[in-house]
Short mmCIF file of C-alpha atoms in Angstrom, two decimals:
data_model
loop_
_atom_site.label_atom_id
_atom_site.label_comp_id
_atom_site.label_asym_id
_atom_site.label_seq_id
_atom_site.Cartn_x
_atom_site.Cartn_y
_atom_site.Cartn_z
CA MET A 1 78.24 91.99 120.16
CA LYS A 2 78.55 90.56 116.78
CA LYS A 3 75.13 92.12 115.89
CA LEU A 4 76.27 95.70 117.10
CA PHE A 5 79.54 95.47 115.21
CA VAL A 6 77.71 94.57 112.07
CA LEU A 7 75.19 97.33 112.41
CA ALA A 8 78.01 99.96 113.19
CA LEU A 9 80.10 98.66 110.23
CA SER A 10 77.11 99.07 107.92
CA LEU A 11 76.68 102.65 108.84
CA ALA A 12 80.44 103.46 108.29
CA LEU A 13 80.04 101.83 104.94
CA ALA A 14 76.73 103.05 103.92
CA ALA A 15 78.21 105.54 101.46
CA CYS A 16 80.08 102.94 99.72
CA SER A 17 77.62 99.66 99.86
CA ASN A 18 75.99 100.32 96.54
CA PRO A 19 78.43 100.92 93.51
CA PRO A 20 77.06 101.93 90.22
CA ILE A 21 76.61 99.10 88.20
CA ARG A 22 76.37 99.28 84.34
CA GLY A 23 73.62 97.04 82.91
CA PRO A 24 72.39 96.12 79.55
CA GLY A 25 71.08 99.14 77.62
CA ASP A 26 72.47 101.75 79.75
CA ALA A 27 74.48 104.06 78.05
CA GLY A 28 78.33 103.52 77.55
CA PRO A 29 80.86 106.20 78.46
CA PRO A 30 82.57 108.23 75.78
CA ASP A 31 85.15 106.64 73.71
CA ALA A 32 88.14 108.16 75.44
CA VAL A 33 88.62 110.11 78.50
CA ASP A 34 91.91 112.31 78.22
CA GLY A 35 93.31 109.79 76.13
CA ALA A 36 92.98 106.89 78.74
CA GLN A 37 91.65 103.81 78.66
CA GLN A 38 87.86 103.32 79.60
CA ARG A 39 88.06 99.91 80.93
CA VAL A 40 90.05 97.85 83.78
CA SER A 41 89.95 94.26 84.29
CA ILE A 42 90.71 92.55 87.39
CA MET A 43 91.11 88.81 88.01
CA ALA A 44 91.04 86.55 90.94
CA PHE A 45 93.14 83.42 90.80
CA ASN A 46 94.36 80.91 93.03
CA VAL A 47 97.23 79.28 91.26
CA GLU A 48 97.21 75.93 93.78
CA ASN A 49 100.88 75.78 95.12
CA LEU A 50 103.04 77.84 93.02
CA PHE A 51 106.32 77.05 95.08
CA ASP A 52 109.76 77.28 93.72
CA THR A 53 112.13 74.15 94.39
CA LEU A 54 114.06 75.44 97.23
CA ASP A 55 113.79 74.68 101.05
CA ASP A 56 112.43 77.68 102.83
CA PRO A 57 113.57 77.44 106.50
CA GLY A 58 110.55 77.38 109.00
CA LYS A 59 108.03 76.52 106.37
CA ASN A 60 106.27 73.27 105.48
CA ASP A 61 107.38 73.17 101.91
CA ALA A 62 109.07 69.79 102.02
CA THR A 63 106.77 68.28 99.19
CA TYR A 64 107.76 70.95 96.99
CA ARG A 65 111.60 69.97 96.35
CA PRO A 66 113.04 67.77 93.90
CA ALA A 67 113.22 63.98 94.21
CA SER A 68 116.97 63.92 94.66
CA THR A 69 116.66 65.80 97.95
CA LYS A 70 114.26 63.59 99.51
CA SER A 71 116.12 60.51 100.48
CA ASP A 72 117.33 62.25 103.62
CA PRO A 73 115.98 60.01 106.60
CA GLY A 74 114.57 63.24 108.32
CA HIS A 75 112.66 63.97 105.22
CA ILE A 76 111.15 60.66 105.17
CA ALA A 77 110.21 60.53 108.95
CA ALA A 78 108.59 64.03 108.76
CA CYS A 79 106.75 62.81 105.53
CA ASN A 80 105.25 59.80 107.22
CA LEU A 81 103.75 61.82 109.74
CA ILE A 82 101.47 63.28 107.20
CA GLU A 83 98.22 61.44 107.59
CA VAL A 84 96.30 62.44 104.50
CA ASP A 85 97.53 59.47 101.87
CA SER A 86 97.84 61.66 98.96
CA TRP A 87 99.85 64.53 100.67
CA ARG A 88 102.07 61.93 102.10
CA GLU A 89 102.89 60.31 99.04
CA ASP A 90 103.63 63.83 97.37
CA CYS A 91 105.83 64.65 100.25
CA LEU A 92 107.80 61.46 99.64
CA TYR A 93 108.04 60.86 95.75
CA LEU A 94 106.81 64.14 94.18
CA ASP A 95 109.81 65.37 91.89
CA TRP A 96 109.41 69.06 92.07
CA SER A 97 112.35 69.71 89.84
CA GLU A 98 113.02 73.10 88.06
CA ALA A 99 111.56 71.12 84.95
CA ALA A 100 108.32 70.34 86.87
CA LEU A 101 108.43 74.25 87.97
CA ALA A 102 108.88 75.23 84.37
CA PHE A 103 105.71 73.45 83.33
CA LYS A 104 103.78 74.73 86.17
CA PHE A 105 104.33 78.40 84.94
CA GLU A 106 103.76 77.55 81.39
CA GLN A 107 100.01 76.21 82.43
CA LEU A 108 99.69 79.27 84.82
CA ALA A 109 100.85 81.71 81.65
CA ALA A 110 98.62 79.98 79.32
CA THR A 111 95.44 80.66 81.59
CA ILE A 112 96.17 84.29 82.17
CA LEU A 113 96.99 84.97 78.69
CA ALA A 114 93.91 83.38 77.38
CA TYR A 115 91.98 86.38 78.65
CA ASN A 116 91.89 89.65 76.94
CA ASP A 117 93.46 88.35 73.35
CA GLY A 118 96.79 87.47 75.10
CA ARG A 119 97.41 90.40 77.17
CA GLY A 120 95.98 89.11 80.42
CA PRO A 121 93.83 91.38 82.87
CA ASP A 122 95.26 94.52 84.07
CA ILE A 123 95.32 93.42 87.75
CA ILE A 124 95.49 89.85 89.17
CA ALA A 125 95.11 89.34 92.90
CA LEU A 126 96.80 86.04 93.36
CA GLN A 127 96.66 83.14 96.07
CA GLU A 128 98.96 80.26 97.13
CA VAL A 129 102.29 81.89 96.17
CA GLU A 130 105.29 80.54 97.96
CA ASN A 131 107.33 84.13 97.66
CA PHE A 132 108.13 86.84 95.80
CA GLY A 133 110.90 85.33 93.92
CA VAL A 134 108.75 82.72 92.15
CA LEU A 135 105.98 84.90 91.49
CA ASP A 136 108.71 87.38 89.53
CA ARG A 137 109.84 84.30 87.57
CA LEU A 138 106.48 83.68 86.25
CA ARG A 139 106.18 87.58 85.36
CA ARG A 140 109.44 87.92 83.71
CA ASP A 141 110.04 84.69 82.01
CA HIS A 142 106.55 83.57 80.91
CA LEU A 143 103.97 86.86 81.25
CA GLY A 144 106.19 89.44 79.61
CA GLN A 145 104.04 90.21 77.00
CA ALA A 146 101.34 91.42 79.58
CA GLY A 147 103.64 94.03 80.70
CA TYR A 148 103.06 93.65 84.55
CA GLY A 149 105.32 95.54 86.85
CA GLU A 150 107.11 94.24 89.85
CA PRO A 151 105.01 91.69 92.06
CA VAL A 152 103.38 92.78 95.18
CA LEU A 153 103.81 90.33 97.86
CA ILE A 154 104.79 90.52 101.57
CA GLU A 155 105.74 87.41 103.47
CA GLY A 156 102.94 86.11 105.71
CA THR A 157 103.02 83.50 108.56
CA ASP A 158 101.04 80.81 106.92
CA ALA A 159 102.82 77.65 107.94
CA ARG A 160 103.02 76.25 104.66
CA GLY A 161 104.25 79.40 103.39
CA ILE A 162 101.86 80.31 100.76
CA ASP A 163 101.01 83.94 100.32
CA VAL A 164 98.59 86.40 98.78
CA ALA A 165 99.73 88.76 96.17
CA PHE A 166 99.18 91.03 93.04
CA LEU A 167 100.39 91.63 89.46
CA SER A 168 99.32 94.83 87.95
CA ARG A 169 99.83 96.84 84.89
CA LEU A 170 98.41 99.86 86.82
CA PRO A 171 101.27 101.87 88.82
CA LEU A 172 100.94 101.69 92.59
CA ARG A 173 99.84 104.35 94.66
CA GLY A 174 101.50 104.18 98.34
CA GLN A 175 102.98 101.12 100.07
CA PRO A 176 101.16 98.22 100.27
CA VAL A 177 100.55 96.53 103.52
CA LEU A 178 99.83 93.27 104.76
CA HIS A 179 97.21 92.93 107.32
CA PRO A 180 97.18 89.80 109.74
CA LEU A 181 94.08 88.27 110.53
CA ASP A 182 92.94 88.41 114.26
CA MET A 183 92.62 84.72 115.17
CA ALA A 184 93.06 85.28 118.75
CA SER A 185 90.03 82.93 119.56
CA PHE A 186 91.26 80.31 117.48
CA PRO A 187 95.11 80.38 118.62
CA ASP A 188 95.68 76.52 117.63
CA ARG A 189 94.49 77.38 113.86
CA ALA A 190 96.10 80.86 113.41
CA PRO A 191 99.21 79.12 111.70
CA ASP A 192 96.64 78.19 108.80
CA THR A 193 95.62 81.71 107.83
CA ARG A 194 96.92 84.26 105.71
CA GLY A 195 96.54 87.72 106.01
CA VAL A 196 94.94 90.44 103.79
CA LEU A 197 97.16 92.12 101.51
CA GLU A 198 96.23 95.93 100.76
CA ALA A 199 97.65 97.81 97.76
CA SER A 200 96.47 100.77 95.89
CA PHE A 201 96.62 101.34 92.24
CA GLU A 202 96.29 104.46 89.77
CA LEU A 203 93.45 104.27 87.38
CA PRO A 204 93.87 105.63 83.88
CA ASP A 205 92.08 108.82 84.90
CA GLY A 206 94.63 109.45 87.84
CA SER A 207 91.96 108.31 90.53
CA VAL A 208 92.82 105.89 93.15
CA LEU A 209 91.68 102.24 93.35
CA THR A 210 92.28 100.05 96.35
CA GLY A 211 92.74 96.57 96.45
CA PHE A 212 92.60 93.59 98.94
CA SER A 213 93.73 90.06 98.13
CA VAL A 214 92.58 87.54 100.34
CA HIS A 215 92.75 83.91 100.97
CA PHE A 216 90.20 83.12 103.87
CA PRO A 217 90.43 79.97 106.34
CA ALA A 218 89.62 76.60 104.25
CA PRO A 219 86.04 75.28 104.87
CA PHE A 220 87.21 72.44 107.01
CA HIS A 221 87.92 75.16 109.58
CA PRO A 222 84.92 76.51 111.80
CA ILE A 223 82.81 79.11 110.13
CA GLU A 224 83.28 81.45 112.67
CA MET A 225 86.82 81.70 111.30
CA ARG A 226 85.72 82.96 107.93
CA TRP A 227 83.25 85.32 109.89
CA ILE A 228 86.17 86.78 111.75
CA ALA A 229 88.10 86.94 108.35
CA TYR A 230 84.94 89.02 106.81
CA GLU A 231 84.98 91.22 109.61
CA ASN A 232 88.71 92.08 109.31
CA LEU A 233 88.11 92.92 105.86
CA ASN A 234 85.03 95.03 106.40
CA ARG A 235 87.21 96.93 108.96
CA LEU A 236 89.83 97.82 106.39
CA ARG A 237 87.39 98.91 104.03
CA ALA A 238 85.94 101.18 106.41
CA ARG A 239 89.28 102.72 107.06
CA LEU A 240 89.60 104.05 103.45
CA PRO A 241 88.32 107.44 102.27
CA ALA A 242 84.81 107.45 101.82
CA ASP A 243 85.35 108.65 98.02
CA ARG A 244 87.63 105.63 97.46
CA PRO A 245 86.65 102.73 95.09
CA ALA A 246 87.80 99.38 96.38
CA PHE A 247 87.54 95.86 95.38
CA ALA A 248 88.41 92.41 97.28
CA ALA A 249 89.28 89.24 95.34
CA GLY A 250 90.70 86.13 95.84
CA ASP A 251 89.63 82.70 97.58
CA PHE A 252 87.26 83.53 100.24
CA ASN A 253 86.67 79.81 100.76
CA THR A 254 82.87 80.23 101.39
CA PRO A 255 81.21 77.11 100.00
CA ARG A 256 77.77 76.87 98.64
CA ARG A 257 76.30 75.21 101.67
CA GLU A 258 77.55 78.42 103.95
CA MET A 259 76.40 80.99 101.08
CA GLU A 260 73.06 79.45 100.90
CA GLY A 261 72.45 77.67 104.49
CA THR A 262 73.80 80.74 106.84
CA ALA A 263 73.60 84.26 107.32
CA ILE A 264 77.26 84.96 106.41
CA MET A 265 76.57 86.51 103.07
CA ASP A 266 73.56 88.61 104.21
CA GLU A 267 75.28 89.93 107.33
CA MET A 268 78.77 90.45 106.47
CA VAL A 269 79.08 90.82 102.60
CA ARG A 270 76.22 92.04 100.64
CA PRO A 271 75.37 94.80 103.18
CA HIS A 272 79.21 96.25 102.30
CA TRP A 273 79.95 95.25 98.94
CA THR A 274 78.52 94.13 95.36
CA VAL A 275 79.12 90.34 94.98
CA VAL A 276 80.49 90.75 91.24
CA HIS A 277 79.24 87.12 90.09
CA GLU A 278 75.50 87.65 91.54
CA VAL A 279 75.13 90.75 89.29
CA GLY A 280 76.87 89.27 86.20
CA CYS A 281 78.15 86.00 85.01
CA ASP A 282 74.82 84.78 83.77
CA GLY A 283 75.07 80.86 83.51
CA CYS A 284 78.32 80.52 85.55
CA LYS A 285 78.33 77.39 87.87
CA GLY A 286 81.42 78.24 90.19
CA THR A 287 85.03 78.42 90.51
CA ASN A 288 85.71 75.33 92.49
CA TYR A 289 84.02 71.97 92.35
CA TRP A 290 83.75 69.51 95.39
CA SER A 291 83.50 66.22 93.70
CA ARG A 292 82.65 64.15 97.02
CA GLY A 293 79.57 66.52 97.64
CA GLU A 294 79.03 66.84 93.66
CA SER A 295 78.43 70.51 94.19
CA TRP A 296 80.07 73.63 92.60
CA SER A 297 81.08 76.86 94.70
CA PHE A 298 82.25 80.37 94.19
CA LEU A 299 85.04 79.92 96.67
CA ASP A 300 86.59 82.56 94.54
CA MET A 301 85.02 85.73 94.42
CA ILE A 302 85.57 89.69 93.55
CA LEU A 303 83.76 92.21 95.69
CA TYR A 304 83.35 95.78 94.69
CA SER A 305 82.49 98.73 96.66
CA ALA A 306 82.44 102.30 95.68
CA PRO A 307 80.36 105.70 96.34
CA PRO A 308 77.66 106.39 94.19
CA THR A 309 79.60 109.39 92.72
CA SER A 310 82.31 106.93 91.44
CA ARG A 311 83.16 107.20 87.83
CA TRP A 312 84.07 103.65 87.78
CA ALA A 313 81.18 100.63 87.72
CA VAL A 314 81.07 97.17 87.26
CA ASP A 315 80.26 96.26 83.30
CA ILE A 316 78.03 93.38 84.36
CA ASP A 317 78.22 92.02 80.76
CA LEU A 318 81.78 91.46 81.21
CA VAL A 319 81.88 89.26 84.49
CA GLU A 320 83.09 85.84 83.64
CA VAL A 321 84.67 82.53 85.01
CA VAL A 322 87.88 82.41 82.62
CA THR A 323 87.91 78.78 80.97
CA ALA A 324 89.51 79.99 77.46
CA TYR A 325 92.59 77.59 78.12
CA ALA A 326 91.50 73.85 77.15
CA ASP A 327 93.80 72.31 79.73
CA GLN A 328 91.92 74.12 82.64
CA LEU A 329 88.98 71.65 82.54
CA GLN A 330 88.15 68.20 82.73
CA ASP A 331 85.73 66.26 80.23
CA ASP A 332 82.84 67.13 82.46
CA GLY A 333 83.56 70.87 82.54
CA THR A 334 85.17 70.79 86.05
CA PRO A 335 88.46 72.10 86.89
CA LYS A 336 91.32 70.18 86.14
CA ARG A 337 94.04 70.42 88.97
CA PHE A 338 97.75 70.48 87.86
CA ASP A 339 98.81 67.02 87.58
CA LEU A 340 102.83 66.77 87.14
CA ASP A 341 102.75 62.97 86.35
CA THR A 342 100.13 63.38 83.18
CA ARG A 343 101.50 66.87 82.43
CA GLN A 344 97.99 68.28 82.50
CA GLY A 345 95.98 70.77 84.23
CA VAL A 346 96.49 74.00 85.78
CA SER A 347 94.55 74.66 89.29
CA ASP A 348 91.64 73.20 90.91
CA HIS A 349 90.25 76.71 90.75
CA LEU A 350 89.16 78.49 88.06
CA PRO A 351 89.82 82.36 87.69
CA ILE A 352 87.06 84.91 87.96
CA VAL A 353 87.21 88.25 86.22
CA MET A 354 85.39 91.69 86.50
CA VAL A 355 85.64 94.47 84.31
CA LEU A 356 85.35 98.12 85.71
CA GLU A 357 84.22 100.69 83.17
CA ARG A 358 84.63 104.60 83.39
CA GLN A 359 81.47 106.44 83.33
CA ARG A 360 80.59 110.06 81.77
#
């Protein structure tokens, strides 16, 4: 049944599976298109636990509250049920105060604004954001010079309360939609999933680009859950108009061992999308490092799909893993995750960027 679904989906996406790509030596576009800009940059960034300091009823966000609120016996009892030592200690003692959140904002903003000469990318697909309010604070108070419009975030059902979102300088077209992942075959694990956020943006020439911000089930879940997530994404892509360029960006949680040792990329990704870091990003190791296995992975990816007639193509010379902010990296070049105690680090994921360029 799965093979038949993949075949049918491949036929449905055939017109969109091989988008134009501009390589070295190809003629570039003219300097102006009706006075509009020629390039649009898109970033995927897992910001690692961007929580506010307030209790969100119904969500497992007890770790991210000020220490002054953590003496309640109910809180202590709940934290002591956590099996992972470091998570339990954070739940009990992490002082997630307004000062701590301000430092988190500063680190994220410095990373984003280190790209594009202090202006940041045109569109950011974000993961691990608690709610609209905390993202809007980042936008208004720390990313003002980037000129982003109101955030795009629709509350999902993830048990921890982490959501997917967009920030964009490009105007929205239509209403964003959050599509829940159909995990009926894994009912016990469904609370640890995030939906696919769909939003469409107006490109500088007036055409429309649809984006999907994703955060697929983590690698400790069965690979079948990620397979289902890709099926959901491809089904959404197939519903778009045939002439619509589209991208999917975010934390796909597909580790190197699955990319290289299983058929998931060949059956569920490459037939339908250009995997941007595979056509550009020469020398890039990955966006996440698993220290226990001593291996890099592109857990974070940007996928692009457009018909051959599309005027917007990936510039393979401008695909990169962003490391311009010095505090993103450990001395060995691996991601330096956010550490409140030492006042260092940004995230355990590195952002990845692609640039679309308008063709003649």
